[in-house]
PDB file of C-alpha atoms in Angstrom:
ATOM      1  CA  MET C   1      10.130 143.835  29.079  1.00  0.00           C
ATOM      2  CA  ILE C   2       7.433 144.184  26.402  1.00  0.00           C
ATOM      3  CA  MET C   3       4.947 141.317  26.205  1.00  0.00           C
ATOM      4  CA  PHE C   4       3.440 140.317  22.883  1.00  0.00           C
ATOM      5  CA  ASP C   5      -0.319 140.637  22.876  1.00  0.00           C
ATOM      6  CA  PRO C   6      -1.934 138.233  20.343  1.00  0.00           C
ATOM      7  CA  ASN C   7      -5.030 140.411  20.308  1.00  0.00           C
ATOM      8  CA  ASP C   8      -3.080 143.467  19.141  1.00  0.00           C
ATOM      9  CA  LEU C   9      -4.267 143.776  15.548  1.00  0.00           C
ATOM     10  CA  ARG C  10      -1.436 146.046  14.441  1.00  0.00           C
ATOM     11  CA  ARG C  11       1.136 143.232  14.886  1.00  0.00           C
ATOM     12  CA  ASN C  12      -1.018 140.363  13.598  1.00  0.00           C
ATOM     13  CA  ALA C  13       0.261 139.308  10.152  1.00  0.00           C
ATOM     14  CA  ALA C  14      -3.070 137.882   9.032  1.00  0.00           C
ATOM     15  CA  TRP C  15      -4.872 141.082   9.968  1.00  0.00           C
ATOM     16  CA  GLN C  16      -2.311 143.168   8.080  1.00  0.00           C
ATOM     17  CA  ALA C  17      -2.699 140.963   4.979  1.00  0.00           C
ATOM     18  CA  ALA C  18      -6.487 141.340   5.170  1.00  0.00           C
ATOM     19  CA  GLN C  19      -6.142 145.111   5.411  1.00  0.00           C
ATOM     20  CA  GLN C  20      -3.886 145.153   2.346  1.00  0.00           C
ATOM     21  CA  TRP C  21      -6.481 143.126   0.421  1.00  0.00           C
ATOM     22  CA  ARG C  22      -9.191 145.563   1.449  1.00  0.00           C
ATOM     23  CA  THR C  23      -7.221 148.572   0.286  1.00  0.00           C
ATOM     24  CA  ARG C  24      -6.425 146.924  -3.051  1.00  0.00           C
ATOM     25  CA  ALA C  25     -10.069 145.947  -3.554  1.00  0.00           C
ATOM     26  CA  SER C  26     -11.280 149.469  -2.820  1.00  0.00           C
ATOM     27  CA  GLN C  27      -8.725 150.941  -5.251  1.00  0.00           C
ATOM     28  CA  SER C  28      -9.781 148.714  -8.175  1.00  0.00           C
ATOM     29  CA  PRO C  29     -11.843 150.515 -10.797  1.00  0.00           C
ATOM     30  CA  ARG C  30     -15.554 149.978 -10.401  1.00  0.00           C
ATOM     31  CA  GLY C  31     -17.397 150.356 -13.623  1.00  0.00           C
ATOM     32  CA  PRO C  32     -19.951 148.588 -15.758  1.00  0.00           C
ATOM     33  CA  LEU C  33     -17.226 146.521 -17.465  1.00  0.00           C
ATOM     34  CA  SER C  34     -15.629 145.180 -14.274  1.00  0.00           C
ATOM     35  CA  GLY C  35     -18.668 142.980 -13.517  1.00  0.00           C
ATOM     36  CA  LEU C  36     -18.729 141.757 -17.105  1.00  0.00           C
ATOM     37  CA  LYS C  37     -15.020 140.911 -16.941  1.00  0.00           C
ATOM     38  CA  LEU C  38     -15.600 138.954 -13.748  1.00  0.00           C
ATOM     39  CA  ILE C  39     -18.466 136.963 -15.290  1.00  0.00           C
ATOM     40  CA  LEU C  40     -16.488 136.242 -18.458  1.00  0.00           C
ATOM     41  CA  THR C  41     -13.496 135.120 -16.397  1.00  0.00           C
ATOM     42  CA  TRP C  42     -15.633 132.688 -14.406  1.00  0.00           C
ATOM     43  CA  LEU C  43     -17.290 131.382 -17.583  1.00  0.00           C
ATOM     44  CA  LEU C  44     -13.921 130.842 -19.239  1.00  0.00           C
ATOM     45  CA  PHE C  45     -12.653 129.051 -16.143  1.00  0.00           C
ATOM     46  CA  GLY C  46     -15.757 126.826 -16.113  1.00  0.00           C
ATOM     47  CA  VAL C  47     -15.392 125.990 -19.797  1.00  0.00           C
ATOM     48  CA  LEU C  48     -11.740 125.064 -19.276  1.00  0.00           C
ATOM     49  CA  LEU C  49     -12.709 122.792 -16.364  1.00  0.00           C
ATOM     50  CA  ILE C  50     -15.335 121.063 -18.506  1.00  0.00           C
ATOM     51  CA  VAL C  51     -12.956 120.630 -21.450  1.00  0.00           C
ATOM     52  CA  GLY C  52     -10.267 119.221 -19.156  1.00  0.00           C
ATOM     53  CA  THR C  53     -12.705 116.767 -17.596  1.00  0.00           C
ATOM     54  CA  VAL C  54     -13.951 115.599 -21.003  1.00  0.00           C
ATOM     55  CA  LEU C  55     -10.389 115.130 -22.260  1.00  0.00           C
ATOM     56  CA  GLY C  56      -9.466 113.213 -19.105  1.00  0.00           C
ATOM     57  CA  LEU C  57     -12.456 110.893 -19.510  1.00  0.00           C
ATOM     58  CA  PHE C  58     -11.653 110.399 -23.197  1.00  0.00           C
ATOM     59  CA  PHE C  59      -8.057 109.350 -22.467  1.00  0.00           C
ATOM     60  CA  LEU C  60      -9.227 107.108 -19.628  1.00  0.00           C
ATOM     61  CA  LEU C  61     -11.653 105.304 -21.940  1.00  0.00           C
ATOM     62  CA  LEU C  62      -9.014 105.104 -24.666  1.00  0.00           C
ATOM     63  CA  GLY C  63      -6.601 103.478 -22.213  1.00  0.00           C
ATOM     64  CA  TRP C  64      -9.228 100.988 -21.092  1.00  0.00           C
ATOM     65  CA  ALA C  65     -10.012 100.156 -24.735  1.00  0.00           C
ATOM     66  CA  MET C  66      -6.333  99.527 -25.486  1.00  0.00           C
ATOM     67  CA  LEU C  67      -5.768  97.214 -22.509  1.00  0.00           C
ATOM     68  CA  PRO C  68      -6.932  93.997 -24.245  1.00  0.00           C
ATOM     69  CA  ILE C  69      -4.790  94.756 -27.295  1.00  0.00           C
ATOM     70  CA  VAL C  70      -1.677  95.392 -25.220  1.00  0.00           C
ATOM     71  CA  ARG C  71      -2.391  92.318 -23.075  1.00  0.00           C
ATOM     72  CA  TYR C  72      -2.717  90.131 -26.184  1.00  0.00           C
ATOM     73  CA  ARG C  73       0.587  91.408 -27.585  1.00  0.00           C
ATOM     74  CA  MET C  74       2.394  90.934 -24.281  1.00  0.00           C
ATOM     75  CA  LYS C  75       0.997  87.412 -23.972  1.00  0.00           C
ATOM     76  CA  LYS C  76       2.236  86.476 -27.450  1.00  0.00           C
ATOM     77  CA  ARG C  77       5.650  87.986 -26.727  1.00  0.00           C
ATOM     78  CA  LEU C  78       5.905  86.126 -23.421  1.00  0.00           C
ATOM     79  CA  GLU C  79       5.008  82.840 -25.153  1.00  0.00           C
ATOM     80  CA  GLN C  80       7.705  83.484 -27.733  1.00  0.00           C
ATOM     81  CA  LEU C  81      10.305  84.239 -25.042  1.00  0.00           C
ATOM     82  CA  ARG C  82       9.354  81.092 -23.110  1.00  0.00           C
ATOM     83  CA  ALA C  83       9.680  78.990 -26.265  1.00  0.00           C
ATOM     84  CA  GLU C  84      13.134  80.445 -26.972  1.00  0.00           C
ATOM     85  CA  GLN C  85      14.241  79.862 -23.378  1.00  0.00           C
ATOM     86  CA  ALA C  86      12.967  76.282 -23.496  1.00  0.00           C
ATOM     87  CA  ARG C  87      14.934  75.620 -26.685  1.00  0.00           C
ATOM     88  CA  GLU C  88      18.073  77.213 -25.224  1.00  0.00           C
ATOM     89  CA  ALA C  89      17.699  75.464 -21.876  1.00  0.00           C
ATOM     90  CA  GLY C  90      17.134  72.075 -23.507  1.00  0.00           C
ATOM     91  CA  SER C  91      20.253  72.249 -25.663  1.00  0.00           C
ATOM     92  CA  GLY C  92      22.391  73.829 -22.944  1.00  0.00           C
ATOM     93  CA  TYR C  93      21.385  71.297 -20.301  1.00  0.00           C
ATOM     94  CA  HIS C  94      22.448  68.333 -22.454  1.00  0.00           C
ATOM     95  CA  TYR C  95      25.796  69.969 -23.206  1.00  0.00           C
ATOM     96  CA  HIS C  96      26.359  70.856 -19.546  1.00  0.00           C
ATOM     97  CA  GLU C  97      25.516  67.336 -18.355  1.00  0.00           C
ATOM     98  CA  THR C  98      27.815  65.665 -20.894  1.00  0.00           C
ATOM     99  CA  HIS C  99      30.613  68.144 -20.231  1.00  0.00           C
ATOM    100  CA  THR C 100      30.368  67.608 -16.466  1.00  0.00           C
ATOM    101  CA  ARG C 101      30.471  63.828 -16.717  1.00  0.00           C
ATOM    102  CA  GLU C 102      33.398  63.809 -19.158  1.00  0.00           C
ATOM    103  CA  THR C 103      35.454  66.395 -17.282  1.00  0.00           C
ATOM    104  CA  TYR C 104      35.009  65.262 -13.715  1.00  0.00           C
ATOM    105  CA  SER C 105      34.575  61.506 -13.977  1.00  0.00           C
ATOM    106  CA  GLY C 106      37.170  59.909 -11.707  1.00  0.00           C
ATOM    107  CA  GLU C 107      38.913  63.189 -10.878  1.00  0.00           C
ATOM    108  CA  ALA C 108      38.974  64.830  -7.457  1.00  0.00           C
ATOM    109  CA  HIS C 109      37.834  68.421  -7.566  1.00  0.00           C
ATOM    110  CA  TYR C 110      37.604  71.160  -5.014  1.00  0.00           C
ATOM    111  CA  ARG C 111      34.503  72.855  -3.660  1.00  0.00           C
ATOM    112  CA  GLY C 112      33.684  76.026  -5.496  1.00  0.00           C
ATOM    113  CA  SER C 113      34.461  74.583  -8.914  1.00  0.00           C
ATOM    114  CA  GLU C 114      31.777  73.448 -11.337  1.00  0.00           C
ATOM    115  CA  PRO C 115      28.977  71.643  -9.487  1.00  0.00           C
ATOM    116  CA  GLU C 116      28.320  67.935 -10.004  1.00  0.00           C
ATOM    117  CA  LEU C 117      25.112  66.731 -11.496  1.00  0.00           C
ATOM    118  CA  LEU C 118      23.369  64.391  -9.053  1.00  0.00           C
ATOM    119  CA  GLU C 119      20.428  62.329 -10.216  1.00  0.00           C
ATOM    120  CA  GLY C 120      18.038  60.145  -8.235  1.00  0.00           C
ATOM    121  CA  ASP C 121      16.167  60.212  -4.932  1.00  0.00           C
ATOM    122  CA  PHE C 122      17.949  61.568  -1.903  1.00  0.00           C
ATOM    123  CA  GLU C 123      17.174  61.754   1.770  1.00  0.00           C
ATOM    124  CA  VAL C 124      18.949  63.765   4.426  1.00  0.00           C
ATOM    125  CA  ARG C 125      20.046  61.744   7.448  1.00  0.00           C
ATOM    126  CA  ASP C 126      20.693  63.170  10.861  1.00  0.00           C
ATOM    127  CA  ASP C 127      24.236  62.245  12.060  1.00  0.00           C
ATOM    128  CA  LYS C 128      23.306  62.659  15.721  1.00  0.00           C
ATOM    129  CA  PRO C 129      22.023  59.486  17.413  1.00  0.00           C
ATOM    130  CA  LYS C 130      18.450  59.629  18.667  1.00  0.00           C
ATOM    131  CA  SER C 131      18.084  59.322  22.432  1.00  0.00           C
TER     132      SER C 131
END
């Protein structure tokens, strides 16, 4: 039976990947332009990071500036919806109350049908005698 030795570098995947990187790096052309390309690449990357950060901050500030405007519009819209609901609820309640009294006055009705309108003060009594 062959035992796996973790110290055996020929079978270690990380070591093999590092060796492949070394061979690729040694095969890359080394000339006066390769250093310049590397510097220009890093500069371009840095400029893109700065531009992205500035754009992100700009949109963040723009969003913060628009918050009061959006809040004002939403508040006005909510007030309008509440006013419409109050008008609808006021007219519908009167109709519902009148309809219930006219339809069910003096008639027996089953549970599950239209609910009765009860007005006044109520208290719940316990049917069990106190001991």
